[in-house]
Coordinates of C-alpha atoms in Angstrom, one line a residue:
K1 CA -12.1 4.6 -31.9
V2 CA -9.8 3.3 -29.1
V3 CA -11.9 0.1 -28.8
D4 CA -11.7 -0.4 -32.6
L5 CA -7.9 0.0 -32.4
V6 CA -7.7 -2.6 -29.6
D7 CA -9.8 -5.0 -31.6
T8 CA -7.9 -4.7 -34.9
L9 CA -4.2 -3.9 -34.1
S10 CA -1.6 -6.4 -32.8
D11 CA -0.1 -6.1 -29.4
A12 CA 3.1 -4.9 -30.8
A13 CA 1.4 -2.2 -32.8
L14 CA -0.6 -1.1 -29.8
D15 CA 2.6 -0.8 -27.7
D16 CA 4.0 1.5 -30.4
L17 CA 0.8 3.6 -30.5
L18 CA 0.4 3.8 -26.7
P19 CA 2.6 6.9 -26.0
K20 CA 0.7 8.9 -28.7
L21 CA -2.6 8.0 -27.2
L22 CA -1.6 8.6 -23.6
K23 CA 0.1 12.0 -24.1
D24 CA 0.2 13.5 -20.6
H25 CA -1.4 10.5 -18.9
P26 CA 1.0 8.6 -16.7
N27 CA -0.6 5.2 -17.7
A28 CA -3.4 3.5 -19.5
Y29 CA -5.5 3.3 -16.4
T30 CA -6.0 7.0 -16.0
F31 CA -6.5 7.3 -19.7
T32 CA -9.4 4.8 -19.7
K33 CA -10.9 6.4 -16.7
Q34 CA -11.1 9.7 -18.7
L35 CA -12.7 7.8 -21.6
A36 CA -15.4 6.4 -19.2
E37 CA -16.2 9.9 -17.9
H38 CA -16.7 11.2 -21.4
E39 CA -19.1 8.3 -22.1
V40 CA -21.1 9.3 -18.9
N41 CA -21.1 12.9 -20.0
K42 CA -22.8 11.9 -23.3
H43 CA -25.9 10.8 -21.5
A44 CA -26.3 13.7 -19.0
A45 CA -29.1 15.3 -21.0
Q46 CA -31.1 12.0 -21.0
F47 CA -31.1 11.2 -17.3
P48 CA -29.4 12.4 -14.1
C49 CA -25.7 11.4 -14.2
A50 CA -23.0 11.7 -11.5
I51 CA -19.4 10.7 -11.2
I52 CA -17.7 9.7 -8.0
R53 CA -13.9 9.9 -8.1
P54 CA -12.5 7.9 -5.2
S55 CA -8.7 8.2 -4.5
M56 CA -6.7 5.1 -3.4
I57 CA -9.4 2.8 -1.8
T58 CA -8.2 1.2 1.4
G59 CA -9.7 -1.2 4.0
A60 CA -12.9 -0.5 5.9
W61 CA -13.2 2.2 8.5
K62 CA -16.3 0.9 10.2
E63 CA -18.4 -1.4 7.9
P64 CA -18.8 -4.3 7.6
T65 CA -16.2 -4.4 10.4
P66 CA -13.2 -2.1 11.1
G67 CA -10.2 -3.1 9.0
W68 CA -12.1 -5.4 6.6
T69 CA -10.4 -5.8 3.2
I70 CA -10.0 -8.2 0.3
S71 CA -7.7 -6.0 -1.7
K72 CA -3.9 -6.3 -1.8
N73 CA -3.6 -2.9 -3.4
G74 CA -2.3 0.1 -1.5
P75 CA -1.1 0.1 2.1
Q76 CA -2.8 -3.1 3.1
G77 CA -0.8 -5.1 0.5
F78 CA 2.5 -3.8 1.9
L79 CA 1.3 -4.5 5.4
M80 CA 0.4 -8.0 4.3
G81 CA 4.0 -8.6 3.0
A82 CA 5.6 -6.9 6.0
S83 CA 3.6 -9.0 8.5
K84 CA 5.1 -12.1 6.8
G85 CA 8.6 -10.7 7.2
V86 CA 9.0 -10.7 3.4
I87 CA 8.6 -7.0 2.7
R88 CA 11.2 -5.1 4.7
R89 CA 11.5 -1.8 2.8
L90 CA 8.8 0.5 1.5
P91 CA 9.4 3.6 -0.6
V92 CA 7.3 6.5 0.6
G93 CA 7.6 10.2 1.2
V94 CA 6.7 10.3 4.9
D95 CA 6.0 14.0 4.8
L96 CA 3.8 13.9 1.7
V97 CA 0.0 13.8 1.9
Y98 CA -1.3 10.5 0.6
D99 CA -5.0 10.5 -0.4
Y100 CA -6.5 7.3 1.1
I101 CA -10.2 6.6 1.3
P102 CA -11.8 3.7 3.2
V103 CA -13.9 1.4 1.1
D104 CA -17.1 1.9 3.2
A105 CA -16.9 5.6 2.8
V106 CA -16.9 5.1 -1.0
V107 CA -19.9 2.7 -0.8
N108 CA -21.9 5.0 1.5
Q109 CA -21.3 8.0 -0.7
T110 CA -22.4 6.0 -3.8
L111 CA -25.6 5.0 -2.1
V112 CA -26.4 8.6 -1.0
L113 CA -25.5 10.0 -4.4
G114 CA -28.0 7.6 -6.0
W115 CA -30.7 9.0 -3.8
Y116 CA -29.5 12.6 -4.3
M117 CA -29.5 12.4 -8.1
G118 CA -32.8 10.5 -8.2
T119 CA -34.6 13.1 -6.2
N120 CA -33.3 16.1 -8.1
S121 CA -33.5 17.2 -11.7
F122 CA -30.1 17.8 -13.2
R123 CA -29.2 18.1 -16.8
E124 CA -25.4 18.2 -16.4
V125 CA -22.9 15.7 -14.9
K126 CA -22.3 16.2 -11.2
V127 CA -18.7 15.3 -10.1
F128 CA -17.9 14.3 -6.5
H129 CA -14.4 13.7 -5.2
C130 CA -14.5 10.9 -2.6
T131 CA -11.2 11.9 -1.0
S132 CA -9.4 12.8 2.2
S133 CA -6.4 15.0 1.2
T134 CA -8.1 18.3 2.0
S135 CA -10.7 17.3 4.6
N136 CA -8.5 14.9 6.7
P137 CA -5.0 14.7 5.2
F138 CA -2.9 11.6 5.9
K139 CA 0.9 11.6 6.2
W140 CA 2.9 8.5 6.9
N141 CA 4.9 10.3 9.5
S142 CA 1.8 10.2 11.7
V143 CA 2.1 6.4 11.9
V144 CA 5.6 5.5 10.8
D145 CA 6.9 5.1 14.4
H146 CA 4.1 2.7 15.3
V147 CA 3.8 0.4 12.2
N148 CA 6.3 -2.2 13.5
D149 CA 4.7 -2.1 16.9
H150 CA 1.4 -3.0 15.3
L151 CA 3.0 -5.9 13.4
H152 CA 4.4 -7.4 16.6
K153 CA 1.2 -6.8 18.6
Y154 CA -0.8 -8.6 16.0
P155 CA 1.8 -11.0 14.4
L156 CA 1.2 -13.9 12.1
K157 CA 1.5 -17.5 13.0
S158 CA 2.5 -18.0 9.3
A159 CA 5.3 -15.4 9.4
I160 CA 8.4 -16.5 7.5
W161 CA 10.9 -14.1 9.2
Y162 CA 10.8 -11.5 12.0
P163 CA 8.9 -8.4 10.7
R164 CA 10.8 -5.2 10.5
L165 CA 9.6 -2.6 8.0
K166 CA 11.7 0.4 7.2
F167 CA 10.5 3.4 5.1
V168 CA 13.0 4.8 2.5
S169 CA 12.7 8.2 0.7
S170 CA 13.5 7.3 -2.9
L171 CA 13.1 4.5 -5.4
W172 CA 16.8 4.1 -6.0
V173 CA 17.5 3.6 -2.3
Y174 CA 14.7 1.1 -2.2
K175 CA 16.2 -0.9 -5.1
L176 CA 19.7 -0.8 -3.5
A177 CA 18.4 -2.0 -0.2
S178 CA 16.1 -4.5 -1.9
I179 CA 19.1 -6.4 -3.3
F180 CA 20.2 -7.2 0.3
V181 CA 16.9 -7.5 2.2
H182 CA 14.6 -8.9 -0.5
I183 CA 16.4 -10.4 -3.5
L184 CA 19.2 -12.3 -1.9
P185 CA 17.0 -13.8 0.9
A186 CA 14.4 -14.7 -1.7
L187 CA 17.0 -16.6 -3.8
V188 CA 18.1 -18.6 -0.8
L189 CA 14.5 -19.4 0.5
D190 CA 13.3 -20.3 -3.0
L191 CA 16.2 -22.7 -3.4
L192 CA 15.3 -24.3 -0.1
L193 CA 11.7 -24.6 -1.2
R194 CA 12.8 -26.3 -4.4
V195 CA 15.0 -28.8 -2.5
T196 CA 12.2 -29.6 -0.1
G197 CA 9.6 -30.0 -2.8
G198 CA 7.8 -26.7 -2.2
R199 CA 6.8 -24.1 -4.8
P200 CA 9.2 -21.2 -5.0
M201 CA 7.4 -17.9 -4.9
L202 CA 9.5 -15.1 -3.2
M203 CA 11.5 -14.1 -6.3
R204 CA 8.3 -13.9 -8.3
L205 CA 6.8 -11.7 -5.6
H206 CA 9.7 -9.3 -5.4
T207 CA 10.0 -9.1 -9.2
N208 CA 6.3 -8.1 -9.4
V209 CA 6.8 -5.5 -6.6
W210 CA 9.9 -4.1 -8.4
E211 CA 8.1 -3.8 -11.7
S212 CA 4.9 -2.3 -10.2
L213 CA 6.9 0.3 -8.3
N214 CA 8.5 1.4 -11.5
R215 CA 5.1 2.1 -12.9
L216 CA 3.9 3.8 -9.7
E217 CA 6.8 6.0 -9.0
K218 CA 5.0 9.1 -10.1
F219 CA 2.1 8.3 -7.8
I220 CA 4.3 7.4 -4.8
F221 CA 6.4 10.6 -4.7
T222 CA 3.9 13.1 -6.0
E223 CA 1.5 14.9 -3.7
W224 CA -2.0 15.6 -5.0
K225 CA -4.7 17.4 -3.0
Y226 CA -8.2 16.9 -4.2
H227 CA -10.7 19.5 -3.0
N228 CA -14.1 18.0 -2.3
P229 CA -16.6 20.8 -1.4
A230 CA -19.5 19.0 -3.2
T231 CA -18.9 15.8 -1.2
Q232 CA -18.8 17.8 2.1
Q233 CA -21.9 19.7 1.2
L234 CA -23.7 16.4 0.4
A235 CA -22.6 14.9 3.7
Q236 CA -23.9 17.9 5.7
S237 CA -27.2 17.9 3.8
L238 CA -28.3 14.5 5.2
P239 CA -30.7 14.1 8.1
E240 CA -28.9 13.3 11.3
K241 CA -30.1 9.6 11.2
D242 CA -28.7 9.2 7.7
K243 CA -25.4 10.8 8.6
Q244 CA -24.9 7.9 11.0
L245 CA -26.3 5.2 8.7
F246 CA -24.5 6.3 5.6
N247 CA -21.4 8.0 7.0
F248 CA -18.8 9.1 4.5
N249 CA -17.5 12.2 6.4
V250 CA -13.9 11.2 6.7
A251 CA -13.0 14.3 8.6
Q252 CA -14.0 12.3 11.7
L253 CA -11.5 9.5 10.9
Q254 CA -8.5 9.1 13.2
W255 CA -5.6 7.8 11.1
P256 CA -3.4 6.3 13.9
E257 CA -6.4 4.3 15.2
Y258 CA -7.4 3.4 11.6
F259 CA -4.0 1.8 11.0
V260 CA -4.3 -0.3 14.1
Q261 CA -7.6 -1.7 12.8
L262 CA -6.1 -2.1 9.3
T263 CA -3.2 -4.2 10.6
Q264 CA -5.7 -6.5 12.3
G265 CA -7.9 -6.6 9.2
V266 CA -4.9 -7.6 7.1
R267 CA -4.1 -10.3 9.5
R268 CA -7.7 -11.7 9.6
Y269 CA -8.9 -11.2 6.0
L270 CA -5.8 -11.2 3.8
N271 CA -3.6 -13.7 5.8
N272 CA -6.6 -15.7 6.9
E273 CA -5.5 -16.0 10.6
H274 CA -8.2 -16.2 13.2
P275 CA -7.9 -14.1 16.4
K276 CA -7.7 -17.3 18.4
S277 CA -4.2 -18.0 16.9
L278 CA -2.8 -14.7 18.2
D279 CA -1.2 -16.2 21.4
A280 CA 0.6 -18.8 19.3
A281 CA 1.7 -16.1 16.8
R282 CA 3.1 -13.9 19.6
R283 CA 5.2 -16.9 20.9
K284 CA 6.5 -17.5 17.4
D285 CA 7.3 -13.8 17.0
K286 CA 9.5 -13.9 20.0
V287 CA 11.4 -17.0 18.6
L288 CA 11.8 -15.2 15.2
F289 CA 13.2 -12.2 17.1
V290 CA 16.0 -14.3 18.6
V291 CA 16.6 -16.1 15.3
D292 CA 16.9 -12.8 13.5
L293 CA 19.2 -11.4 16.1
V294 CA 21.5 -14.4 16.0
F295 CA 21.5 -14.4 12.2
Q296 CA 22.5 -10.7 12.1
V297 CA 25.4 -11.3 14.5
L298 CA 26.6 -14.2 12.4
I299 CA 26.3 -12.4 9.1
F300 CA 28.1 -9.2 10.2
A301 CA 30.7 -11.3 12.1
L302 CA 31.4 -13.2 8.8
L303 CA 31.6 -9.9 6.9
G304 CA 34.1 -8.5 9.5
W305 CA 36.2 -11.7 9.2
L306 CA 36.2 -11.5 5.4
L307 CA 37.2 -7.9 5.3
A308 CA 39.9 -8.4 7.9
T309 CA 41.2 -11.3 5.8
V310 CA 41.0 -9.5 2.5
F311 CA 42.8 -6.4 3.8
G312 CA 45.3 -8.4 5.8
S313 CA 44.3 -6.6 9.0
S314 CA 45.0 -7.7 12.5
S315 CA 42.4 -9.7 14.4
S316 CA 41.8 -6.6 16.6
L317 CA 40.1 -4.9 13.7
F318 CA 37.7 -7.8 13.2
W319 CA 34.9 -6.1 15.2
V320 CA 35.6 -2.7 13.7
Y321 CA 34.9 -4.1 10.3
A322 CA 31.8 -6.0 11.6
I323 CA 30.3 -3.0 13.4
G324 CA 31.2 -0.8 10.4
S325 CA 29.4 -3.1 8.0
Y326 CA 26.3 -3.1 10.3
L327 CA 26.2 0.7 10.5
L328 CA 26.6 1.0 6.8
F329 CA 23.9 -1.5 6.1
S330 CA 21.6 0.2 8.5
L331 CA 21.6 3.3 6.3
L332 CA 19.8 1.3 3.5

């Protein structure tokens, strides 16, 4: 019936109908996932059927190589933007459990589950949560103090500005800070690109991020814990050799080490920078640090001078206004 509606109604009519169809679903994506599971359930009596429910799929843990990724969704997408110096604020609840699952764990469990269902006779759907939140929970506070260190240990030769990523605890704080650290710089840099004959892209990037965060707010600041006893039992049932060959037991994963590998994977596979360029990238990172420092001094000195002029204050208060502006801005 839903497919028929999509085929026959106009886009405007579908937009009007969408809230009635979704009901308690936060978006159309989760709704269509449920429809797909119902379709699988229809055939469970005809042949063995299983459903794997992965959480947020992230870069590789081990295979084909640690940190490998071709996806800009999830944490690797933000690391990609942060390594360029373009993404400077990230809204997350650092004390919440985020359910991330490496892509190779999903692939391995899918392969094993094909074998498991094919060698057993089941007449009902088997559901397996391919998740980490109860077996090896990840919280951003376990890596938050090291993310910027990783970005400077494995910097980009193509970085636009000095990377400095800060985590904020709400979407409204993010949007307020974003005006100063994302939107205004994007307007200036896009203007420079237009003048020099380049293709402006930063405003489009930040507009897309802004809109996507509005849709994802419920997922960003809500903690879900998915119990996965069936998955753990399946992992333990494997012969020792297969446990090594088709490993999907994420209880063994070390998150701090994983994010070191993910940062390198983002550099190599999303930003397409070879390890051989690392020395040159580190030299550029040092130059960008000096440029960023000089730029901040000039900006806050200008703010101090403007405030002193507006309020008719003595020149002795110039640095008070400048330092005060810096401290206020650092809260964002």
